[in-house]
Coordinates of C-alpha atoms and ligand atoms in Angstrom, one line a residue:
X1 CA -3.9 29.3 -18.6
X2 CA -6.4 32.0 -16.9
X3 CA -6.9 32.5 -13.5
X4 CA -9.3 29.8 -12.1
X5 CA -10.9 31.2 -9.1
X6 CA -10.2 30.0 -5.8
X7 CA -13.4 28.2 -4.3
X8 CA -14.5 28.2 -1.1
X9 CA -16.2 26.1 2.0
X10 CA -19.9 26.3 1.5
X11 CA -20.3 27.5 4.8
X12 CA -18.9 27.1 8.5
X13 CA -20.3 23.7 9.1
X14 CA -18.6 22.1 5.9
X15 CA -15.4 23.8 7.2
X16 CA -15.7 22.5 10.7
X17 CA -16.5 18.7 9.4
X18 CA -13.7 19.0 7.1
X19 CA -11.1 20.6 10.0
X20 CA -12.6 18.0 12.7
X21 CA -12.0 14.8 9.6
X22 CA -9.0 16.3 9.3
X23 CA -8.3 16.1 13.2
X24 CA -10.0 13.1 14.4
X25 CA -8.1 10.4 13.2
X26 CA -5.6 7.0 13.9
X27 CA -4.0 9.3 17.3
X28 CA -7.4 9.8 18.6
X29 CA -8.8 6.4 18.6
X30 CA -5.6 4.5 18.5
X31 CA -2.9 6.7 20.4
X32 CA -5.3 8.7 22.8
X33 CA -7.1 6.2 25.1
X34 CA -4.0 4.3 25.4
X35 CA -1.6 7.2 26.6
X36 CA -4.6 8.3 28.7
X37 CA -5.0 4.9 30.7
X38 CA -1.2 4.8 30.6
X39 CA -0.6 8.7 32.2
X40 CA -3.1 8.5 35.0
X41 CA -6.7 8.7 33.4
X42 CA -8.3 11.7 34.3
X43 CA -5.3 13.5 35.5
X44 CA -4.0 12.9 31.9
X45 CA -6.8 14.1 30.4
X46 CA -7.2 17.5 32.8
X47 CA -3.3 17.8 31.2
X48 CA -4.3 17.5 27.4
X49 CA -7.2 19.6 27.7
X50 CA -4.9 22.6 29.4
X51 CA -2.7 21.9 26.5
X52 CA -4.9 21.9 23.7
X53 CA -6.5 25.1 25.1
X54 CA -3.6 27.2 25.9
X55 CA -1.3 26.0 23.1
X56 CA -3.2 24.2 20.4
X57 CA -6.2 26.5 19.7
X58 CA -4.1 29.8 19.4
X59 CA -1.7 27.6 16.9
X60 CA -5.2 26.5 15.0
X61 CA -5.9 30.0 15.2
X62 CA -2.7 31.2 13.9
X63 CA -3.1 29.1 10.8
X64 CA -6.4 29.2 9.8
X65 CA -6.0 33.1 9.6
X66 CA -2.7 32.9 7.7
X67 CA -4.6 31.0 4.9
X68 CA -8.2 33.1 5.3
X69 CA -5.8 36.2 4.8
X70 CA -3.3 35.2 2.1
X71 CA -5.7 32.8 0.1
X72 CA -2.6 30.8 -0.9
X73 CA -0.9 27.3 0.1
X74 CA 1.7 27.6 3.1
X75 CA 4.8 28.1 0.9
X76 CA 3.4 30.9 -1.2
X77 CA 1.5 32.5 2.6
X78 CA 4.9 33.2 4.0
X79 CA 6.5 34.3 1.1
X80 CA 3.6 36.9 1.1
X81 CA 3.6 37.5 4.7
X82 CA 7.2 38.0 4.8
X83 CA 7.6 41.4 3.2
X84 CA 11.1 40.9 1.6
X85 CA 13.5 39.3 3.7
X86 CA 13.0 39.5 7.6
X87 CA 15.6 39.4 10.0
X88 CA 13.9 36.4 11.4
X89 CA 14.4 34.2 8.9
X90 CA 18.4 34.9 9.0
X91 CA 18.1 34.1 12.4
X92 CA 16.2 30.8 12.5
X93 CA 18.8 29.9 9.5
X94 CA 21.6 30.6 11.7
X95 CA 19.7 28.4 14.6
X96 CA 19.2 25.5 12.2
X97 CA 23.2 25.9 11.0
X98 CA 24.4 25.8 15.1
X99 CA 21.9 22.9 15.3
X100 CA 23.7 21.3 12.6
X101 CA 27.2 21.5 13.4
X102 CA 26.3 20.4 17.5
X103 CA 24.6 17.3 15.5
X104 CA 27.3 16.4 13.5
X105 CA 30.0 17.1 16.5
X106 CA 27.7 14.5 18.6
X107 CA 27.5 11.8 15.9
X108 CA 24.0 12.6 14.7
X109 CA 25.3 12.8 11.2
X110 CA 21.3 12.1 9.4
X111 CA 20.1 15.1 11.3
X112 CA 23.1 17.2 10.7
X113 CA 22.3 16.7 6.9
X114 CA 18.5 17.5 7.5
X115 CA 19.3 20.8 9.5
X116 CA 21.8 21.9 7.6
X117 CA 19.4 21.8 4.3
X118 CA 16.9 23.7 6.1
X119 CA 19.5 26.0 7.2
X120 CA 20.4 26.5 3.3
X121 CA 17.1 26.5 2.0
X122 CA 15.7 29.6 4.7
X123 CA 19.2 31.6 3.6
X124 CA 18.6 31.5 0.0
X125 CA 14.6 31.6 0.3
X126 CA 14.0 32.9 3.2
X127 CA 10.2 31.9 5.4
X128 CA 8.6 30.2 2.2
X129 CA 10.9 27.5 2.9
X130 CA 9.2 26.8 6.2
X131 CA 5.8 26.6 4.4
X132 CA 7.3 23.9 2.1
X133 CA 8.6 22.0 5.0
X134 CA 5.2 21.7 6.4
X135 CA 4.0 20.5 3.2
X136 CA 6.8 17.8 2.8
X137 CA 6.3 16.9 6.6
X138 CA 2.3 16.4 5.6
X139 CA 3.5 14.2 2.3
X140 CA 5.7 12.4 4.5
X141 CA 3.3 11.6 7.0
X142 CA 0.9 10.7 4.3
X143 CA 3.1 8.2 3.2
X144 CA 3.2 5.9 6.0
X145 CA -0.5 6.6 7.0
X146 CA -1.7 5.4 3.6
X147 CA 0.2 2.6 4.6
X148 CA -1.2 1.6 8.0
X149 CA -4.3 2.5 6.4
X150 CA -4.1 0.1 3.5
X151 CA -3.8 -2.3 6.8
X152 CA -7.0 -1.0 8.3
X153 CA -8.9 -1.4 5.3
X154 CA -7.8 -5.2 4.6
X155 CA -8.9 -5.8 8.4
X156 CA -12.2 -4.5 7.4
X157 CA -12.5 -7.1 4.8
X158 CA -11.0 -10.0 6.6
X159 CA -13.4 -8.8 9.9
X160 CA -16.7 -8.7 8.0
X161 CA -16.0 -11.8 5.5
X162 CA -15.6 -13.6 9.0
X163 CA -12.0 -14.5 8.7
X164 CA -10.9 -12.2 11.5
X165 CA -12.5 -14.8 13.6
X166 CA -9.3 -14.8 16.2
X167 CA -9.9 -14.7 19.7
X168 CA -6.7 -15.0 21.3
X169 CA -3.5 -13.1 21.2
X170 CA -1.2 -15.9 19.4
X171 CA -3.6 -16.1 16.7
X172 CA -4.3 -12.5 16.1
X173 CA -0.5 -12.0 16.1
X174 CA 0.2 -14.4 13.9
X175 CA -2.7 -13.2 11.1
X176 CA -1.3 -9.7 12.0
X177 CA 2.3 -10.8 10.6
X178 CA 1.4 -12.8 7.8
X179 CA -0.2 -9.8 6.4
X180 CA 2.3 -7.3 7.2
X181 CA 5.6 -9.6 5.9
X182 CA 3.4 -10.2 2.6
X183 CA 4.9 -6.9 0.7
X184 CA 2.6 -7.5 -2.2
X185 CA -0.4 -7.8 -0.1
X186 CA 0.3 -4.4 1.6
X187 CA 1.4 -2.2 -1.1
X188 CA -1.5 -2.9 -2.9
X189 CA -4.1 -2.1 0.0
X190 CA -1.5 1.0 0.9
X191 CA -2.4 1.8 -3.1
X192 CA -6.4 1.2 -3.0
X193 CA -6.5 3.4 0.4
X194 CA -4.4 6.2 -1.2
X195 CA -6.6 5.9 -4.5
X196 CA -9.6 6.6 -2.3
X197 CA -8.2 9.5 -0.4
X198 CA -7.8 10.6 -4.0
X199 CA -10.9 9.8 -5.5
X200 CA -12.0 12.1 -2.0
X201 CA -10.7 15.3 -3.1
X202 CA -11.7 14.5 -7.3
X203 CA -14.7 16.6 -6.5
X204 CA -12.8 20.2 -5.2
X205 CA -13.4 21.5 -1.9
X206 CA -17.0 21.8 -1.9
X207 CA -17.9 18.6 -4.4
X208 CA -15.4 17.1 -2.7
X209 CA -13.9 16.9 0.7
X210 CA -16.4 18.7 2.1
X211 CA -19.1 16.2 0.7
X212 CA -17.1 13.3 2.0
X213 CA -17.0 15.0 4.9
X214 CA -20.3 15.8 5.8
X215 CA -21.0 11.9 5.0
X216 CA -18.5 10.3 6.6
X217 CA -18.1 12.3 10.1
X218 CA -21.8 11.4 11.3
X219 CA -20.8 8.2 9.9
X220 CA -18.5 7.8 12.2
X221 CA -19.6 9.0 15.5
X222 CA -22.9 6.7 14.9
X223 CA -20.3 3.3 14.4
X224 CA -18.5 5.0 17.4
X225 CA -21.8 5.2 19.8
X226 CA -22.8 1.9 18.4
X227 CA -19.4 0.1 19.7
X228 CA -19.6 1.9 22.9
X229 CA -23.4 1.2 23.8
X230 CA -22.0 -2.8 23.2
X231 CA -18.9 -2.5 25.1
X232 CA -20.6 -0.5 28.3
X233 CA -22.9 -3.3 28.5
X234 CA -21.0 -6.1 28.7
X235 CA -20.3 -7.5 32.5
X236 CA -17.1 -6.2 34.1
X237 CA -16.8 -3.1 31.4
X238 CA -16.5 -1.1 34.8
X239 CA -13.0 -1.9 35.1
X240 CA -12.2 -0.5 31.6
X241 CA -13.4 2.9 32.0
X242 CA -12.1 3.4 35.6
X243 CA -8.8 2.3 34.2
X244 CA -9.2 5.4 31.0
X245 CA -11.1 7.8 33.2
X246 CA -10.3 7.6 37.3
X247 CA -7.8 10.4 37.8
X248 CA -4.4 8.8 39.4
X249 CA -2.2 12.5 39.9
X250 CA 1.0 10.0 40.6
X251 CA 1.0 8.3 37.3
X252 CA 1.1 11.7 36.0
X253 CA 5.3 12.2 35.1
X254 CA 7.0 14.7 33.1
X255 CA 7.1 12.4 30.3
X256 CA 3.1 12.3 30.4
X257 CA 2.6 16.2 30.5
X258 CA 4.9 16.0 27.3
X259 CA 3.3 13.6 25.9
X260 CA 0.0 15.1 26.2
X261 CA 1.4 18.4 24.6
X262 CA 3.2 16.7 21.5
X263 CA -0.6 14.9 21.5
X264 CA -2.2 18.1 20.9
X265 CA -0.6 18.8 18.2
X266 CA -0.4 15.6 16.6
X267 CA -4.3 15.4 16.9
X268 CA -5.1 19.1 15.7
X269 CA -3.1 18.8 13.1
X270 CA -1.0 21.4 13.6
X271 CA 2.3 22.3 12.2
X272 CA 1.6 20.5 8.9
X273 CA 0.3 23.0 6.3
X274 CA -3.2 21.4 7.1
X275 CA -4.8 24.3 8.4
X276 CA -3.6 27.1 6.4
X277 CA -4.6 25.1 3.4
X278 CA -8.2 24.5 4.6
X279 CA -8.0 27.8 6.0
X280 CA -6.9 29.3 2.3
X281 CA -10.7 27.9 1.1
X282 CA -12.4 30.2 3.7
X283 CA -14.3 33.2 3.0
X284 CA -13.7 36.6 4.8
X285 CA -16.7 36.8 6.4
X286 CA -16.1 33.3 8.3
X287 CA -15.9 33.4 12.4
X288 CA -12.4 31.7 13.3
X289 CA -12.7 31.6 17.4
X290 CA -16.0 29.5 16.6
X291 CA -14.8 27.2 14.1
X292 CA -11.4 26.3 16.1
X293 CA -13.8 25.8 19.2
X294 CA -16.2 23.0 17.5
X295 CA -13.3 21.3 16.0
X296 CA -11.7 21.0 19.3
X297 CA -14.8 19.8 21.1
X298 CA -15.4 17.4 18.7
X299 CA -12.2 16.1 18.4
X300 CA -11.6 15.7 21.8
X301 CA -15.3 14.1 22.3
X302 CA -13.8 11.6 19.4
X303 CA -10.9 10.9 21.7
X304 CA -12.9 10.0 24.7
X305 CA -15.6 8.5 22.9
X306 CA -12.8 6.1 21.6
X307 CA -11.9 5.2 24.8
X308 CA -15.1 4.4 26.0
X309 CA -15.5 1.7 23.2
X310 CA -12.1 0.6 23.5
X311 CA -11.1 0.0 27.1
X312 CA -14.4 -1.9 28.8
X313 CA -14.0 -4.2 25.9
X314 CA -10.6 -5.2 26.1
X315 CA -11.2 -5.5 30.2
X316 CA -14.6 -7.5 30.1
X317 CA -13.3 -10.0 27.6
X318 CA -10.3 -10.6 30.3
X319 CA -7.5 -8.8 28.0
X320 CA -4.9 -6.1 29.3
X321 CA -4.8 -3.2 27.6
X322 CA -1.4 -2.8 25.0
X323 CA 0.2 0.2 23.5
X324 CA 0.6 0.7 19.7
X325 CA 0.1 -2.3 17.2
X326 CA -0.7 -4.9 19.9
X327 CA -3.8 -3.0 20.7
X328 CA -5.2 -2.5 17.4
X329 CA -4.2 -5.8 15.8
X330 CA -4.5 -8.4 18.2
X331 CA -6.0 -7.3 20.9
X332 CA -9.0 -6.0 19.5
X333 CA -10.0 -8.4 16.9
X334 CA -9.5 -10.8 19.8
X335 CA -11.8 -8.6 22.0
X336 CA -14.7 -7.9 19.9
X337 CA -14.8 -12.1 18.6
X338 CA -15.2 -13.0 22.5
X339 CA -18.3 -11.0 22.4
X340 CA -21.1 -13.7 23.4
X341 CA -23.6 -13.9 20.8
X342 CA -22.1 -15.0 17.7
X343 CA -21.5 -11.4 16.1
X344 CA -18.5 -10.6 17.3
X345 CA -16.7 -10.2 13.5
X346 CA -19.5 -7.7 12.8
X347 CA -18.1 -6.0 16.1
X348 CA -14.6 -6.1 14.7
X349 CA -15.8 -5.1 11.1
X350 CA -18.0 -2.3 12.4
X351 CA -14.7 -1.0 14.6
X352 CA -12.4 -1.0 11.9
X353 CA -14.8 0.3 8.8
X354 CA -14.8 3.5 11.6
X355 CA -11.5 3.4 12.1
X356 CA -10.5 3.4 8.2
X357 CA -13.4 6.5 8.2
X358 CA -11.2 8.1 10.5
X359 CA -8.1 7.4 8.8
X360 CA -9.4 8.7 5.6
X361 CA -10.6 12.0 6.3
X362 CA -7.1 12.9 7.8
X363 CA -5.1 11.1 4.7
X364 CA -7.4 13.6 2.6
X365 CA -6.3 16.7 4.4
X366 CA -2.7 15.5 3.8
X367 CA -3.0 14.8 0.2
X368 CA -4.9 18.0 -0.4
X369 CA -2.0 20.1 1.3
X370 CA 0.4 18.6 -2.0
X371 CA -2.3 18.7 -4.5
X372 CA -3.0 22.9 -3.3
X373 CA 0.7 23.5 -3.4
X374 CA 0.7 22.2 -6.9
X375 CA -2.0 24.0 -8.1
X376 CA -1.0 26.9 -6.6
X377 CA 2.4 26.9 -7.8
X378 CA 2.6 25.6 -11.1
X379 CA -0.7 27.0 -12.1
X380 CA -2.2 23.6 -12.8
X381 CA -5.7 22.3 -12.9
X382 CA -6.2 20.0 -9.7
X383 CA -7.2 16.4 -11.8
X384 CA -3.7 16.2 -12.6
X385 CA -2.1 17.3 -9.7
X386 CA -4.1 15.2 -7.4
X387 CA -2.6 12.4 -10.1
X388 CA 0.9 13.5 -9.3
X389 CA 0.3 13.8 -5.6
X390 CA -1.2 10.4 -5.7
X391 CA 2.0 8.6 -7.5
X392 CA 4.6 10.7 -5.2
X393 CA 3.7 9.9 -2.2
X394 CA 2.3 6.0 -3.3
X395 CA 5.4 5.2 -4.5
X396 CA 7.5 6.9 -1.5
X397 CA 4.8 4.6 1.1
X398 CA 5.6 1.7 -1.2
X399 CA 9.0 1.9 -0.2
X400 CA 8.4 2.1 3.5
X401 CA 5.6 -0.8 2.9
X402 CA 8.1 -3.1 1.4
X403 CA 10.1 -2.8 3.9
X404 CA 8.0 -3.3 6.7
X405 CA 8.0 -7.0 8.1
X406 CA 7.6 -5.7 11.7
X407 CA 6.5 -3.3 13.5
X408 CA 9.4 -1.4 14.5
X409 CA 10.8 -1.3 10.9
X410 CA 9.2 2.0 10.8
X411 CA 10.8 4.7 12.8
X412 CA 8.0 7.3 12.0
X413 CA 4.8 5.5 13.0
X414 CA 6.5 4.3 16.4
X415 CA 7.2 8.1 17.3
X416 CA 3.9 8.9 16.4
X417 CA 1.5 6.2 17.2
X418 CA 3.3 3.5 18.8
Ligands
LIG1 N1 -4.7 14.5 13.4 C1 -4.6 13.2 12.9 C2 -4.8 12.1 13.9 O1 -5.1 12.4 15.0 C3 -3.2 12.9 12.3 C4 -2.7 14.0 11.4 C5 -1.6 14.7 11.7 C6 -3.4 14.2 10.3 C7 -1.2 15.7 10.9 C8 -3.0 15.2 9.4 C9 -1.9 15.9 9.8 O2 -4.6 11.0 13.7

């Protein structure tokens, strides 16, 4: 099989949409406002911003020039960047092996096993076994968010075909597990979203997620001003954004300044192959400060927005703001079906059609990190690898979704989102 070549963005705005799908996602409208209110508001967010500056946009940085510059997938970049074997790699081998053997002495057998693989893998082949971690980190975290994604998606059925129509806690709880302990019911929505992260990338990166892209982002900050403009104007919303936004310096702990960095990444998607893989469709001439700037403001005006349509809600319609599932699942539906006027399951459909939007941009960023390795390694055209993709990681989420009858059953989500 010839060489195909590589494509690239159209330009820096399909780039930027496509980076800012990517980053916007379930942490910024589900985890964001919530750990905001939580950490003291405005202090919190003073906090994120420093950390998002000073330590996420060099990372972002970092990345997208390790893909511009190597034009390859992560594993193949640091095999290329590595020039032979670096002393580096022996070292952060050796680092991994004392991790090991202080997990295993303290009872932490599972990540004894983990460390010491990674240990193994970077002695025998050296920093291209990094890049493949951050792909199988990106698959792996593709496979439960296809999951809660198939969830989002069946709420956007069940809120605009009016069946949603809960408007306390006990009842939204109770549709809430029904659904998730009904196995069948959520592989098969964890199946349909996955398919249409697939059917996302079909197209390439022009035809494909950058289309999508430049559809679904406006999309999704017109359903996000839309929600807002309702919530601000319903009485008592005051209480809901001075609970997100007044600045409280004493709710501010350690915890919360580490939870705002581990945010930052988490939101950028940094760490996960994403970047250098979008950064690997990037043509020379592209500027990278600029891009990594508009993704971060617009990520972070997703974040805040979020919580602007979130919070005075919850508060006008007399709820108390939740962490996690609660906040999503019950008390939202709840919220928005309170709404005088008899729309209130348009309200709900309208907030969770933008927040399956959100979930599928990043989902296709994910996938497309597998689906590039694949191509890049084995020299295949993409149809088929974004087939093989699509039945790895389905069938690894169908796993975790048939075992999900609660919310803690999943380890990965709560660490992440919860
Ligand atoms: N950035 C996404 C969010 O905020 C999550 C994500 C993490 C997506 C890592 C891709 C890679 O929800």
């Amino acid at each position: 099989m010839g060489t195909v070549k590589r494509e690239n963005w159209s330009g820096k705005f399909g780039f930027i949409l496509a980076v800012a799908g990517s980053a916007i996602g379930l942490g910024n409208i589900w985890k964001f406002p919530y750990i905001t209110g939580e950490n003291g508001g405005g202090a919190f967010v003073l906090v994120y911003l420093g950390c998002i500056l000073f330590c996420g946009m060099p990372i972002m940085l970092c990345e997208f020039a390790i893909g511009r510059h190597t034009k390859k997938n992560p594993c193949a970049a640091f095999r290329e960047l590595e020039f032979g074997r670096s002393p580096m790699s022996w070292f952060l081998a050796l680092l991994l092996l004392g991790g090991a053997i202080c997990s295993f002495f303290t009872g932490k057998a599972a990540l004894g096993v983990i460390s010491l693989g990674a240990a193994f893998a970077i002695f025998r082949f050296g920093f291209s076994a990094v890049g493949f971690f951050t792909i199988m980190a990106a698959m792996l975290i593709l496979s439960y968010y296809s999951v809660i994604g198939g969830w989002i998606m069946q709420y956007v059925v069940l809120a605009f075909s009016g069946k949603l129509a809960v408007t306390d806690l006990e009842s939204a709880r109770s549709v809430f597990v029904d659904f998730v302990s009904t196995p069948r019911a959520v592989i098969t929505w964890h199946l349909i979203f996955l398919a249409v992260t697939a059917a996302m990338l079909w197209g390439g990166i022009r035809n494909g997620i950058e289309k999508w892209s430049k559809i679904l982002m406006p999309l999704l900050f017109i359903l996000l001003v839309t929600v807002i403009l309702r919530s601000l104007t319903l009485p008592g919303a005051e209480k809901g954004v001075e609970f997100f936004l007044s600045p409280d310096f004493s709710k501010l702990s350690g915890n919360g300044i580490l939870e705002a960095l581990g945010h930052s990444f988490y939101t950028l998607s940094l760490g996960m192959a994403i970047s250098i893989t979008y950064g690997s469709y990037l043509a020379k001439d592209q500027n990278l400060f600029f891009a990594a700037g508009w993704v971060i403001v617009v990520d972070t005006a997703a974040a805040m927005l979020a919580g602007l349509a979130i919070f005075p809600a919850v508060f006008a319609m007399g709820f108390a703001p939740n962490a996690g599932p609660q906040l999503i699942f019950e008390v939202l539906p709840s919220t928005f079906n309170r709404i005088p006027g008899g729309f209130g399951h348009i309200w709900a459909g309208f907030f969770f059609l933008m927040l399956a939007i959100a979930a599928l941009t990043s989902a296709a960023s994910l996938l497309e990190c597998g689906v590039t390795f694949l191509v890049d390694e084995f020299k295949l055209p993409r149809k088929p690898c974004i087939v093989m993709s699509y039945l790895g990681v389905g069938l690894f989420g169908m796993l975790s979704a048939a075992g999900i009858t609660g919310w803690d059953n999943i380890p990965l989500v709560k660490s992440t989102l919860g």
